[in-house]
Amino acid sequence: MASNKPVVFIDGEAGTTGLGIRARLAAMPEVALKSIAPDRRKDPAARRDMMAEADLVVLCLPDDAAREAASLADELGADAPKLLDASTAHRVAANWEYGFPEMNLGQDTRIAGSARVANPGCYPTGAIGLIRPLVEAGLIPPDYPIAINAVSGYSGGGKSMIEAHDREGGPAFELYGLGLEHKHVAEIQLYGGLSRRPIFVPSVGHFRQGMLVSVPLHLDDLPGQPRGADLHDALAQHYEGCAYVQVIEAAANGKVEPEALNDTNRLELTVCANESRRQAILIARLDNLGKGASGAAVQNLSLMLGLSS
């Protein structure tokens, strides 16, 4: 290769996440981007040739296509590039590292040393970010009956949802995934450290991007009957020193809106508690297109290529 810069190829760069990653990488002089001609995007041989010229390939594809792309990379043997998969296909698969650097101690190092990393889902980033540290601290039992409520901007819902909300008179708010088989549940349970399958209720609002994830808790049903401050302190200790994850105090007005972190790679976590009622709500706020997608992808890519993230 003529350049000493690491070469990145985005397989599926025309989609929402691919475009977001490309825009972020275009502002990074440390990497060189390669693109495939539009009329060859579905040509397996052409894509494999592009992979052979890259140090890292980002897969922004439907799940089945992402699995096929990983097989194309396998055909290159020792010359295969590193893979970062933004789909759901490999998030709970063996031999793929989970791309949530702040999830636990040393996860960033494991991502940096891995040739295959699965980018987390947007909802799971908020849910796991709230739940796992409290399970590890012994404040939430792994078999606690967790219920997760979440609302996202419509940009994360795919082409048909985006079109429905972009047109005049689009829906103001929708619950969806009410068959309780949402594809994000598996990674939330696995990486949240839960032995009991959580109930996950996603929804979409009539705003383009932004996300809130919330988990209600009965404090007297938790080990040691902790206070809200104990949950806050455990989260704050877990994420101390993290550049992109911050544990903040609950707002005095008792409100949280979903769009405050748009166009950032930040994740904010809050504990709202009523001690007299012995109830609490854990809340995560993030940009579903940022820390929930392209921002996290670029953070992982930077770790995998040894760049400053």
CSV table of N, CA and C in Angstrom, one decimal, residues 15-154:
chain,number,residue,atom,x,y,z
A,15,GLY,N,-26.1,3.0,3.8
A,15,GLY,CA,-27.1,3.0,4.8
A,15,GLY,C,-26.9,4.0,5.9
A,16,THR,N,-27.9,4.2,6.8
A,16,THR,CA,-27.8,5.2,7.9
A,16,THR,C,-26.5,5.1,8.7
A,17,THR,N,-26.2,3.9,9.2
A,17,THR,CA,-25.0,3.7,10.0
A,17,THR,C,-23.8,3.9,9.2
A,18,GLY,N,-23.8,3.3,8.0
A,18,GLY,CA,-22.6,3.5,7.1
A,18,GLY,C,-22.3,4.9,6.8
A,19,LEU,N,-23.3,5.7,6.5
A,19,LEU,CA,-23.1,7.1,6.2
A,19,LEU,C,-22.6,7.8,7.4
A,20,GLY,N,-23.1,7.5,8.6
A,20,GLY,CA,-22.6,8.1,9.8
A,20,GLY,C,-21.2,7.8,10.1
A,21,ILE,N,-20.8,6.5,9.9
A,21,ILE,CA,-19.4,6.1,10.1
A,21,ILE,C,-18.5,6.8,9.1
A,22,ARG,N,-18.9,6.9,7.9
A,22,ARG,CA,-18.1,7.5,6.8
A,22,ARG,C,-17.9,9.0,7.1
A,23,ALA,N,-18.9,9.7,7.6
A,23,ALA,CA,-18.8,11.1,7.9
A,23,ALA,C,-17.8,11.3,9.0
A,24,ARG,N,-17.8,10.4,10.0
A,24,ARG,CA,-16.9,10.6,11.2
A,24,ARG,C,-15.5,10.3,10.7
A,25,LEU,N,-15.3,9.2,9.9
A,25,LEU,CA,-14.0,8.8,9.5
A,25,LEU,C,-13.4,9.9,8.5
A,26,ALA,N,-14.2,10.6,7.8
A,26,ALA,CA,-13.8,11.6,6.8
A,26,ALA,C,-13.1,12.7,7.6
A,27,ALA,N,-13.4,12.9,8.8
A,27,ALA,CA,-12.8,13.9,9.6
A,27,ALA,C,-11.6,13.5,10.4
A,28,MET,N,-11.2,12.2,10.1
A,28,MET,CA,-10.0,11.6,10.8
A,28,MET,C,-8.9,11.5,9.8
A,29,PRO,N,-7.9,12.3,9.8
A,29,PRO,CA,-6.8,12.2,8.8
A,29,PRO,C,-5.9,11.0,9.0
A,30,GLU,N,-6.1,10.3,10.1
A,30,GLU,CA,-5.2,9.1,10.5
A,30,GLU,C,-5.6,7.9,9.6
A,31,VAL,N,-6.8,7.9,9.0
A,31,VAL,CA,-7.2,6.7,8.2
A,31,VAL,C,-7.4,7.1,6.8
A,32,ALA,N,-7.3,6.1,5.9
A,32,ALA,CA,-7.6,6.2,4.5
A,32,ALA,C,-8.9,5.4,4.2
A,33,LEU,N,-9.9,6.0,3.6
A,33,LEU,CA,-11.1,5.3,3.2
A,33,LEU,C,-11.1,4.9,1.8
A,34,LYS,N,-11.6,3.6,1.6
A,34,LYS,CA,-11.8,3.1,0.3
A,34,LYS,C,-13.3,2.8,0.1
A,35,SER,N,-13.7,3.1,-1.1
A,35,SER,CA,-15.1,2.9,-1.5
A,35,SER,C,-15.2,2.0,-2.7
A,36,ILE,N,-16.3,1.2,-2.8
A,36,ILE,CA,-16.5,0.4,-3.9
A,36,ILE,C,-17.5,1.1,-4.9
A,37,ALA,N,-17.4,0.9,-6.2
A,37,ALA,CA,-18.3,1.6,-7.1
A,37,ALA,C,-19.7,1.1,-6.8
A,38,PRO,N,-20.7,2.0,-6.9
A,38,PRO,CA,-22.1,1.7,-6.5
A,38,PRO,C,-22.6,0.5,-7.3
A,39,ASP,N,-22.2,0.3,-8.6
A,39,ASP,CA,-22.8,-0.8,-9.3
A,39,ASP,C,-22.1,-2.1,-9.0
A,40,ARG,N,-21.2,-2.1,-8.1
A,40,ARG,CA,-20.5,-3.4,-7.7
A,40,ARG,C,-20.7,-3.7,-6.2
A,41,ARG,N,-21.6,-2.9,-5.5
A,41,ARG,CA,-21.8,-3.2,-4.1
A,41,ARG,C,-22.3,-4.5,-3.8
A,42,LYS,N,-23.0,-5.2,-4.7
A,42,LYS,CA,-23.5,-6.5,-4.4
A,42,LYS,C,-22.7,-7.6,-5.1
A,43,ASP,N,-21.6,-7.3,-5.7
A,43,ASP,CA,-20.7,-8.2,-6.3
A,43,ASP,C,-19.7,-8.8,-5.3
A,44,PRO,N,-19.9,-10.1,-5.0
A,44,PRO,CA,-19.1,-10.7,-3.9
A,44,PRO,C,-17.6,-10.7,-4.3
A,45,ALA,N,-17.2,-10.9,-5.5
A,45,ALA,CA,-15.8,-10.9,-5.9
A,45,ALA,C,-15.2,-9.5,-5.7
A,46,ALA,N,-16.0,-8.5,-6.1
A,46,ALA,CA,-15.5,-7.1,-6.0
A,46,ALA,C,-15.4,-6.7,-4.5
A,47,ARG,N,-16.3,-7.1,-3.7
A,47,ARG,CA,-16.2,-6.8,-2.3
A,47,ARG,C,-15.0,-7.5,-1.7
A,48,ARG,N,-14.8,-8.8,-2.0
A,48,ARG,CA,-13.6,-9.5,-1.5
A,48,ARG,C,-12.3,-8.8,-1.9
A,49,ASP,N,-12.3,-8.3,-3.2
A,49,ASP,CA,-11.1,-7.6,-3.6
A,49,ASP,C,-10.9,-6.4,-2.8
A,50,MET,N,-11.9,-5.7,-2.4
A,50,MET,CA,-11.8,-4.5,-1.6
A,50,MET,C,-11.3,-4.8,-0.2
A,51,MET,N,-11.8,-6.0,0.3
A,51,MET,CA,-11.4,-6.4,1.6
A,51,MET,C,-9.9,-6.7,1.6
A,52,ALA,N,-9.4,-7.3,0.5
A,52,ALA,CA,-8.0,-7.6,0.4
A,52,ALA,C,-7.1,-6.4,0.5
A,53,GLU,N,-7.6,-5.2,0.1
A,53,GLU,CA,-6.8,-4.0,0.2
A,53,GLU,C,-7.0,-3.2,1.5
A,54,ALA,N,-7.8,-3.7,2.4
A,54,ALA,CA,-8.1,-3.0,3.6
A,54,ALA,C,-7.5,-3.6,4.8
A,55,ASP,N,-7.2,-2.8,5.8
A,55,ASP,CA,-6.7,-3.2,7.1
A,55,ASP,C,-7.9,-3.6,8.0
A,56,LEU,N,-9.0,-2.9,7.8
A,56,LEU,CA,-10.2,-3.1,8.6
A,56,LEU,C,-11.4,-2.9,7.7
A,57,VAL,N,-12.4,-3.7,7.8
A,57,VAL,CA,-13.7,-3.6,7.1
A,57,VAL,C,-14.8,-3.5,8.1
A,58,VAL,N,-15.6,-2.4,7.9
A,58,VAL,CA,-16.8,-2.2,8.8
A,58,VAL,C,-18.0,-2.8,8.0
A,59,LEU,N,-18.8,-3.7,8.6
A,59,LEU,CA,-19.9,-4.3,8.0
A,59,LEU,C,-21.2,-3.6,8.4
A,60,CYS,N,-21.8,-2.8,7.5
A,60,CYS,CA,-23.0,-2.1,7.8
A,60,CYS,C,-24.1,-2.7,6.9
A,61,LEU,N,-24.5,-3.9,7.2
A,61,LEU,CA,-25.3,-4.8,6.4
A,61,LEU,C,-26.4,-5.5,7.2
A,62,PRO,N,-27.4,-6.0,6.5
A,62,PRO,CA,-28.4,-6.8,7.2
A,62,PRO,C,-27.7,-8.1,7.7
A,63,ASP,N,-28.3,-8.7,8.7
A,63,ASP,CA,-27.6,-9.8,9.4
A,63,ASP,C,-27.1,-10.9,8.5
A,64,ASP,N,-27.9,-11.4,7.6
A,64,ASP,CA,-27.5,-12.5,6.7
A,64,ASP,C,-26.3,-12.0,5.8
A,65,ALA,N,-26.4,-10.8,5.3
A,65,ALA,CA,-25.4,-10.3,4.4
A,65,ALA,C,-24.1,-10.1,5.2
A,66,ALA,N,-24.2,-9.7,6.5
A,66,ALA,CA,-23.0,-9.6,7.3
A,66,ALA,C,-22.3,-10.9,7.5
A,67,ARG,N,-23.1,-12.0,7.7
A,67,ARG,CA,-22.5,-13.3,7.8
A,67,ARG,C,-21.8,-13.7,6.6
A,68,GLU,N,-22.4,-13.4,5.4
A,68,GLU,CA,-21.8,-13.7,4.1
A,68,GLU,C,-20.5,-12.9,4.0
A,69,ALA,N,-20.5,-11.7,4.4
A,69,ALA,CA,-19.3,-10.8,4.3
A,69,ALA,C,-18.2,-11.4,5.1
A,70,ALA,N,-18.5,-11.9,6.3
A,70,ALA,CA,-17.5,-12.5,7.2
A,70,ALA,C,-16.9,-13.7,6.5
A,71,SER,N,-17.7,-14.5,5.8
A,71,SER,CA,-17.2,-15.6,5.1
A,71,SER,C,-16.3,-15.2,3.9
A,72,LEU,N,-16.7,-14.1,3.2
A,72,LEU,CA,-15.8,-13.6,2.2
A,72,LEU,C,-14.4,-13.3,2.7
A,73,ALA,N,-14.4,-12.6,3.9
A,73,ALA,CA,-13.1,-12.3,4.5
A,73,ALA,C,-12.3,-13.5,4.9
A,74,ASP,N,-13.0,-14.6,5.3
A,74,ASP,CA,-12.4,-15.8,5.7
A,74,ASP,C,-11.6,-16.4,4.5
A,75,GLU,N,-12.2,-16.2,3.3
A,75,GLU,CA,-11.5,-16.7,2.1
A,75,GLU,C,-10.1,-16.1,1.8
A,76,LEU,N,-9.9,-15.0,2.5
A,76,LEU,CA,-8.6,-14.3,2.3
A,76,LEU,C,-7.5,-14.9,3.2
A,77,GLY,N,-7.9,-15.8,4.1
A,77,GLY,CA,-6.9,-16.5,5.0
A,77,GLY,C,-6.1,-15.5,5.8
A,78,ALA,N,-4.8,-15.6,5.8
A,78,ALA,CA,-3.9,-14.8,6.6
A,78,ALA,C,-3.9,-13.3,6.2
A,79,ASP,N,-4.4,-13.1,5.0
A,79,ASP,CA,-4.5,-11.7,4.5
A,79,ASP,C,-5.9,-11.0,4.8
A,80,ALA,N,-6.7,-11.7,5.6
A,80,ALA,CA,-8.0,-11.2,5.9
A,80,ALA,C,-7.9,-9.9,6.7
A,81,PRO,N,-8.7,-8.9,6.5
A,81,PRO,CA,-8.7,-7.7,7.3
A,81,PRO,C,-9.4,-7.9,8.7
A,82,LYS,N,-9.2,-7.0,9.6
A,82,LYS,CA,-10.0,-7.0,10.8
A,82,LYS,C,-11.4,-6.6,10.4
A,83,LEU,N,-12.4,-7.2,11.2
A,83,LEU,CA,-13.8,-6.9,10.9
A,83,LEU,C,-14.5,-6.3,12.1
A,84,LEU,N,-15.3,-5.2,11.8
A,84,LEU,CA,-16.1,-4.6,12.8
A,84,LEU,C,-17.5,-4.7,12.3
A,85,ASP,N,-18.4,-5.4,12.9
A,85,ASP,CA,-19.7,-5.7,12.4
A,85,ASP,C,-20.7,-4.8,13.2
A,86,ALA,N,-21.4,-4.0,12.4
A,86,ALA,CA,-22.4,-3.1,13.0
A,86,ALA,C,-23.8,-3.7,13.0
A,87,SER,N,-24.0,-4.9,12.5
A,87,SER,CA,-25.3,-5.6,12.5
A,87,SER,C,-25.4,-6.4,13.8
A,88,THR,N,-26.6,-7.1,13.9
A,88,THR,CA,-26.8,-7.9,15.0
A,88,THR,C,-26.2,-9.3,14.9
A,89,ALA,N,-25.7,-9.6,13.7
A,89,ALA,CA,-25.3,-11.0,13.4
A,89,ALA,C,-24.4,-11.7,14.3
A,90,HIS,N,-23.4,-11.0,14.9
A,90,HIS,CA,-22.3,-11.6,15.6
A,90,HIS,C,-22.2,-11.1,17.1
A,91,ARG,N,-23.2,-10.5,17.6
A,91,ARG,CA,-23.1,-9.9,18.9
A,91,ARG,C,-23.0,-10.9,20.0
A,92,VAL,N,-23.6,-12.0,19.9
A,92,VAL,CA,-23.5,-13.1,20.9
A,92,VAL,C,-22.8,-14.3,20.3
A,93,ALA,N,-22.0,-14.1,19.2
A,93,ALA,CA,-21.3,-15.2,18.6
A,93,ALA,C,-20.0,-15.5,19.2
A,94,ALA,N,-19.6,-16.7,19.2
A,94,ALA,CA,-18.2,-17.1,19.7
A,94,ALA,C,-17.2,-16.5,18.8
A,95,ASN,N,-16.1,-16.2,19.4
A,95,ASN,CA,-14.9,-15.6,18.6
A,95,ASN,C,-15.1,-14.2,18.1
A,96,TRP,N,-16.1,-13.6,18.6
A,96,TRP,CA,-16.3,-12.1,18.3
A,96,TRP,C,-16.3,-11.4,19.6
A,97,GLU,N,-15.5,-10.3,19.7
A,97,GLU,CA,-15.5,-9.5,20.9
A,97,GLU,C,-16.6,-8.5,20.9
A,98,TYR,N,-17.2,-8.2,22.1
A,98,TYR,CA,-18.3,-7.3,22.1
A,98,TYR,C,-17.7,-5.9,22.3
A,99,GLY,N,-18.2,-5.0,21.4
A,99,GLY,CA,-17.6,-3.7,21.3
A,99,GLY,C,-18.1,-2.6,22.2
A,100,PHE,N,-18.2,-2.9,23.5
A,100,PHE,CA,-18.6,-1.9,24.5
A,100,PHE,C,-17.4,-1.7,25.4
A,101,PRO,N,-16.5,-0.7,25.0
A,101,PRO,CA,-15.2,-0.6,25.7
A,101,PRO,C,-15.3,-0.4,27.2
A,102,GLU,N,-16.4,0.3,27.7
A,102,GLU,CA,-16.5,0.7,29.1
A,102,GLU,C,-17.3,-0.4,29.9
A,103,MET,N,-17.6,-1.5,29.2
A,103,MET,CA,-18.5,-2.5,29.9
A,103,MET,C,-17.9,-3.1,31.1
A,104,ASN,N,-16.6,-3.4,31.1
A,104,ASN,CA,-16.0,-3.9,32.3
A,104,ASN,C,-14.5,-3.7,32.2
A,105,LEU,N,-13.7,-3.9,33.2
A,105,LEU,CA,-12.3,-3.6,33.3
A,105,LEU,C,-11.6,-4.5,32.2
A,106,GLY,N,-10.8,-3.8,31.4
A,106,GLY,CA,-10.0,-4.5,30.3
A,106,GLY,C,-10.8,-4.7,29.0
A,107,GLN,N,-12.0,-4.4,28.9
A,107,GLN,CA,-12.7,-4.6,27.7
A,107,GLN,C,-12.1,-3.8,26.5
A,108,ASP,N,-11.7,-2.6,26.8
A,108,ASP,CA,-11.0,-1.8,25.7
A,108,ASP,C,-9.8,-2.5,25.2
A,109,THR,N,-9.0,-3.1,26.1
A,109,THR,CA,-7.8,-3.9,25.7
A,109,THR,C,-8.2,-5.1,24.9
A,110,ARG,N,-9.3,-5.8,25.3
A,110,ARG,CA,-9.7,-7.0,24.5
A,110,ARG,C,-10.1,-6.6,23.1
A,111,ILE,N,-10.8,-5.5,23.0
A,111,ILE,CA,-11.3,-5.0,21.7
A,111,ILE,C,-10.0,-4.6,20.8
A,112,ALA,N,-9.1,-3.9,21.4
A,112,ALA,CA,-7.9,-3.5,20.7
A,112,ALA,C,-7.1,-4.7,20.2
A,113,GLY,N,-7.2,-5.9,20.9
A,113,GLY,CA,-6.4,-7.0,20.4
A,113,GLY,C,-7.2,-8.0,19.6
A,114,SER,N,-8.5,-7.7,19.3
A,114,SER,CA,-9.3,-8.6,18.6
A,114,SER,C,-9.3,-8.3,17.1
A,115,ALA,N,-9.5,-9.3,16.3
A,115,ALA,CA,-9.6,-9.2,14.8
A,115,ALA,C,-11.1,-9.1,14.4
A,116,ARG,N,-12.0,-9.4,15.3
A,116,ARG,CA,-13.4,-9.4,15.0
A,116,ARG,C,-14.2,-8.9,16.2
A,117,VAL,N,-14.8,-7.8,15.9
A,117,VAL,CA,-15.6,-7.1,17.0
A,117,VAL,C,-17.0,-6.8,16.5
A,118,ALA,N,-17.9,-7.1,17.4
A,118,ALA,CA,-19.4,-6.8,17.1
A,118,ALA,C,-19.7,-5.5,17.8
A,119,ASN,N,-20.2,-4.5,17.0
A,119,ASN,CA,-20.6,-3.2,17.6
A,119,ASN,C,-21.9,-3.5,18.3
A,120,PRO,N,-22.1,-2.9,19.5
A,120,PRO,CA,-23.4,-3.1,20.3
A,120,PRO,C,-24.6,-2.5,19.6
A,121,GLY,N,-25.7,-3.0,20.0
A,121,GLY,CA,-27.0,-2.3,19.6
A,121,GLY,C,-27.2,-1.0,20.4
A,122,CYS,N,-28.0,-0.1,19.9
A,122,CYS,CA,-28.2,1.1,20.6
A,122,CYS,C,-29.0,0.9,21.9
A,123,TYR,N,-30.1,0.2,21.9
A,123,TYR,CA,-30.8,-0.1,23.2
A,123,TYR,C,-29.9,-0.8,24.2
A,124,PRO,N,-29.2,-1.9,23.7
A,124,PRO,CA,-28.4,-2.6,24.7
A,124,PRO,C,-27.3,-1.8,25.3
A,125,THR,N,-26.7,-0.8,24.6
A,125,THR,CA,-25.7,0.1,25.1
A,125,THR,C,-26.2,0.8,26.4
A,126,GLY,N,-27.4,1.3,26.3
A,126,GLY,CA,-28.0,1.9,27.5
A,126,GLY,C,-28.4,0.9,28.6
A,127,ALA,N,-29.0,-0.2,28.2
A,127,ALA,CA,-29.5,-1.2,29.2
A,127,ALA,C,-28.3,-1.8,29.9
A,128,ILE,N,-27.3,-2.3,29.1
A,128,ILE,CA,-26.1,-3.0,29.7
A,128,ILE,C,-25.3,-2.0,30.5
A,129,GLY,N,-25.2,-0.8,30.0
A,129,GLY,CA,-24.5,0.3,30.7
A,129,GLY,C,-25.1,0.5,32.1
A,130,LEU,N,-26.4,0.4,32.3
A,130,LEU,CA,-27.0,0.6,33.6
A,130,LEU,C,-27.0,-0.7,34.4
A,131,ILE,N,-27.3,-1.9,33.8
A,131,ILE,CA,-27.5,-3.1,34.6
A,131,ILE,C,-26.2,-3.8,35.0
A,132,ARG,N,-25.3,-4.0,34.1
A,132,ARG,CA,-24.1,-4.8,34.4
A,132,ARG,C,-23.3,-4.4,35.6
A,133,PRO,N,-23.0,-3.1,35.7
A,133,PRO,CA,-22.2,-2.7,36.9
A,133,PRO,C,-22.9,-3.0,38.2
A,134,LEU,N,-24.3,-2.9,38.2
A,134,LEU,CA,-25.0,-3.2,39.5
A,134,LEU,C,-25.1,-4.7,39.8
A,135,VAL,N,-25.2,-5.5,38.7
A,135,VAL,CA,-25.1,-6.9,38.9
A,135,VAL,C,-23.7,-7.3,39.4
A,136,GLU,N,-22.7,-6.8,38.9
A,136,GLU,CA,-21.3,-7.1,39.3
A,136,GLU,C,-21.1,-6.6,40.7
A,137,ALA,N,-21.7,-5.5,41.1
A,137,ALA,CA,-21.6,-5.0,42.5
A,137,ALA,C,-22.5,-5.7,43.5
A,138,GLY,N,-23.3,-6.7,43.0
A,138,GLY,CA,-24.2,-7.4,43.9
A,138,GLY,C,-25.4,-6.7,44.3
A,139,LEU,N,-25.7,-5.6,43.7
A,139,LEU,CA,-26.9,-4.8,44.0
A,139,LEU,C,-28.1,-5.2,43.3
A,140,ILE,N,-28.0,-5.8,42.1
A,140,ILE,CA,-29.1,-6.4,41.4
A,140,ILE,C,-28.8,-7.9,41.2
A,141,PRO,N,-29.6,-8.8,41.7
A,141,PRO,CA,-29.4,-10.2,41.5
A,141,PRO,C,-29.5,-10.6,40.0
A,142,PRO,N,-28.7,-11.5,39.5
A,142,PRO,CA,-28.8,-11.9,38.1
A,142,PRO,C,-30.2,-12.4,37.7
A,143,ASP,N,-31.0,-12.9,38.7
A,143,ASP,CA,-32.3,-13.5,38.3
A,143,ASP,C,-33.4,-12.4,38.7
A,144,TYR,N,-33.1,-11.2,38.9
A,144,TYR,CA,-34.1,-10.2,39.2
A,144,TYR,C,-35.0,-10.0,37.9
A,145,PRO,N,-36.3,-9.8,38.1
A,145,PRO,CA,-37.2,-9.6,37.0
A,145,PRO,C,-37.1,-8.2,36.4
A,146,ILE,N,-36.1,-8.1,35.5
A,146,ILE,CA,-35.8,-6.8,34.9
A,146,ILE,C,-36.8,-6.5,33.8
A,147,ALA,N,-37.3,-5.2,33.8
A,147,ALA,CA,-38.1,-4.7,32.8
A,147,ALA,C,-37.5,-3.4,32.2
A,148,ILE,N,-37.3,-3.3,30.9
A,148,ILE,CA,-36.6,-2.2,30.3
A,148,ILE,C,-37.6,-1.5,29.4
A,149,ASN,N,-37.8,-0.2,29.6
A,149,ASN,CA,-38.5,0.6,28.7
A,149,ASN,C,-37.6,1.5,27.9
A,150,ALA,N,-37.8,1.7,26.7
A,150,ALA,CA,-36.9,2.6,25.9
A,150,ALA,C,-37.7,3.3,24.8
A,151,VAL,N,-37.2,4.5,24.5
A,151,VAL,CA,-37.7,5.2,23.3
A,151,VAL,C,-36.6,5.7,22.5
A,152,SER,N,-36.7,5.6,21.2
A,152,SER,CA,-35.6,6.0,20.3
A,152,SER,C,-36.2,7.0,19.2
A,153,GLY,N,-35.3,7.8,18.7
A,153,GLY,CA,-35.6,8.5,17.5
A,153,GLY,C,-35.8,7.6,16.3
A,154,TYR,N,-36.6,8.0,15.4
A,154,TYR,CA,-37.0,7.1,14.3
A,154,TYR,C,-35.9,6.7,13.3
